[in-house]
Coordinates of C-alpha atoms in Angstrom, one line a residue:
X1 CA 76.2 105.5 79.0
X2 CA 76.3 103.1 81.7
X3 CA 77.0 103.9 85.6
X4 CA 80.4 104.3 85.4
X5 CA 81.0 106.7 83.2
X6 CA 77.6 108.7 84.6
X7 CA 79.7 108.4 87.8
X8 CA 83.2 109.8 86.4
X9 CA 81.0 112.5 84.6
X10 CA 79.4 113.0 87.9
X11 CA 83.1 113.4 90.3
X12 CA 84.6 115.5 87.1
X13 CA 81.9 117.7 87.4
X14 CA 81.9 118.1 91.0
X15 CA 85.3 117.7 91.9
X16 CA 86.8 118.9 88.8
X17 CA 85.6 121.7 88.7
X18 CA 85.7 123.1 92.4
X19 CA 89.6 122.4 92.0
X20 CA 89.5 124.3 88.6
X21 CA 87.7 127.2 90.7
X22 CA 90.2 127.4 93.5
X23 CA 93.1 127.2 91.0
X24 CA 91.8 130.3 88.8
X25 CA 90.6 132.6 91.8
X26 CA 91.8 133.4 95.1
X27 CA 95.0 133.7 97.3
X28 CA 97.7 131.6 96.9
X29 CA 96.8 129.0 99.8
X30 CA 94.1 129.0 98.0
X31 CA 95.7 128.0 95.1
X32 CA 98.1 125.6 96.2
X33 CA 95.3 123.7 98.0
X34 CA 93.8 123.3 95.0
X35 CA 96.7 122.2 92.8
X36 CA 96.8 119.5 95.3
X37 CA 93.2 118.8 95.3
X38 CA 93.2 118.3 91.3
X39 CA 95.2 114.8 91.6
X40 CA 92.2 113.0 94.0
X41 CA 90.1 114.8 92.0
X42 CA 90.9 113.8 88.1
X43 CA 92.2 110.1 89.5
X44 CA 89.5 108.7 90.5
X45 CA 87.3 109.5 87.5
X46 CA 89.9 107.9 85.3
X47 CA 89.4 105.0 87.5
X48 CA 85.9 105.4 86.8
X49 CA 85.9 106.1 82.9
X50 CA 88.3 102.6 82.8
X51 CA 85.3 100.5 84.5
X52 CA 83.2 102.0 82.3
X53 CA 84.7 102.0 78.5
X54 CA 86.9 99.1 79.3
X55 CA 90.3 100.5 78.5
X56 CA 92.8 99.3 81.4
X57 CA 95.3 101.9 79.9
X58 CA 93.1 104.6 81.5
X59 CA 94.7 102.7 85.1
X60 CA 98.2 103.6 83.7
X61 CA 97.2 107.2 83.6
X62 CA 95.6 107.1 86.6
X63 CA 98.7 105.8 88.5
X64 CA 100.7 108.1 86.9
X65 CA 99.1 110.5 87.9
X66 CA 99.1 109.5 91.4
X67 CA 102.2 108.9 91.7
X68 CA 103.7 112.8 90.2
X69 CA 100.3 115.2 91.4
X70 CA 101.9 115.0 95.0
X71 CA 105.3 115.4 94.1
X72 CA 104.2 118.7 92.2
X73 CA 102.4 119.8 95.6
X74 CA 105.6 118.7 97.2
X75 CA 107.5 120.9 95.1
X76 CA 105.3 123.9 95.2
X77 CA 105.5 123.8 99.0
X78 CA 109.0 124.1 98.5
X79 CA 108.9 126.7 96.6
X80 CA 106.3 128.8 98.4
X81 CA 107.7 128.1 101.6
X82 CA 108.4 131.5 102.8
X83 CA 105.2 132.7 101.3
X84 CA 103.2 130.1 102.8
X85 CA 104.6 130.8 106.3
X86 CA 102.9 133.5 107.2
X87 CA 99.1 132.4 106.0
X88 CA 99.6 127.8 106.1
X89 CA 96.6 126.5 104.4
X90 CA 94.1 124.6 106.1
X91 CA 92.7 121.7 104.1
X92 CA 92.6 119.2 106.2
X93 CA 89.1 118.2 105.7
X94 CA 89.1 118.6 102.0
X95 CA 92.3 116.3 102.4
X96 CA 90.2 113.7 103.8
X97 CA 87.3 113.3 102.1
X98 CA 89.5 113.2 98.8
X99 CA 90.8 110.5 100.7
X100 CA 87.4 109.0 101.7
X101 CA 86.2 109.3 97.6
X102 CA 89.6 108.1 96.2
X103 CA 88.9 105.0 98.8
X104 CA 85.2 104.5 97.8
X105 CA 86.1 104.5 93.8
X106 CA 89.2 101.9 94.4
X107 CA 87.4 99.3 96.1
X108 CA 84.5 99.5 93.6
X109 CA 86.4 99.4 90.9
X110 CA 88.5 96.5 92.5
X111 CA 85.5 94.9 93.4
X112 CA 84.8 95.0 89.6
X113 CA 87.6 94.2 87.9
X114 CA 87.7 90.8 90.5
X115 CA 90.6 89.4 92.2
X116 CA 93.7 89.7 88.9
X117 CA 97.2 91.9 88.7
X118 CA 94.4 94.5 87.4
X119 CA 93.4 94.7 91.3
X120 CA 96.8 94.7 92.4
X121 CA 97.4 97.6 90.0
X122 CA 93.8 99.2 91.3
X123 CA 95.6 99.0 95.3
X124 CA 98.8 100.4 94.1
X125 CA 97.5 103.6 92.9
X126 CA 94.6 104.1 95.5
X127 CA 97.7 103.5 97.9
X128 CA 99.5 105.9 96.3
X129 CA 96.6 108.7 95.3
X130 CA 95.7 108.5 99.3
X131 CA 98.8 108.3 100.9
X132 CA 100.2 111.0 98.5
X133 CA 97.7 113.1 99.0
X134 CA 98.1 113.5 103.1
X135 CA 101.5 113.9 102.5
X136 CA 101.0 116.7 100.2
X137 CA 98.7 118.5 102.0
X138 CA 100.9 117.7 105.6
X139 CA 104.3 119.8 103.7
X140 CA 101.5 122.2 102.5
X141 CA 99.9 123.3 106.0
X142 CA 103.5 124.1 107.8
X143 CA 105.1 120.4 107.1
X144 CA 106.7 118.0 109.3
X145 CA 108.4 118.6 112.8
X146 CA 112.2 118.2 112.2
X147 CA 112.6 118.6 108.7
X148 CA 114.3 121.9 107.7
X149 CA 113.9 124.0 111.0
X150 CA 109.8 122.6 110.8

């Protein structure tokens, strides 16, 4: 085991499985926080666990993933909308140090994997984990001024 994979072990642990909590118990703000919480949670470790066994397809995944976690959120807030009214969720500082975490794990990595299309890849999806993720959790906590009477 080397210090990647100790690390992903060590995020899916902690991360994980606070977002697996807050998905199986609670209220539904609760909830929905969570479900958004699950993407910068799980993304990062596959990061991680593609440092550490070597396997670049684990990047795929991990961009995939980036890329449809926050449109899920997006759509639950849509959903919920009515429900959510009443009680918003307040995440924002769960939303950012996801944010600060996903950050920290996409430079080392791209530190790691060196200046290639592999580090291109790498920005792409930390851009996309990050900037999905405030977006998510923005349409989650009442969402944007404008947009559908918001």
């Amino acid at each position: 085991m080397n210090g990647w994979i100790l690390a992903a072990t060590a995020e899916l642990g902690g991360a994980g499985a606070v977002a697996l909590w807050g998905l199986a118990t609670g209220p539904l703000s609760r909830r929905v926080v969570a479900q958004n919480m699950a993407t910068p949670a799980i993304c990062p470790a596959l990061l991680l666990l593609a440092q550490g066994y070597g396997r670049p397809a684990y990047v795929d995944l991990a961009l995939l993933l980036a890329l449809l976690g926050p449109v899920g959120t997006l759509v639950f807030a849509r959903m919920l909308a009515d429900e959510l009214a009443g009680d918003p969720p307040r995440a924002w500082s769960l939303t950012w140090a996801a944010a600060g975490l996903s950050a920290v794990v996409v430079a080392a990595v791209c530190v790691a994997a060196g200046p290639s299309r592999a580090m291109v890849k790498l920005l792409v999806t930390g851009a996309l984990l990050i900037g999905g993720n405030v977006i998510a959790a923005r349409a989650l906590t009442g969402g944007f001024k404008g947009v559908r009477g918001g």
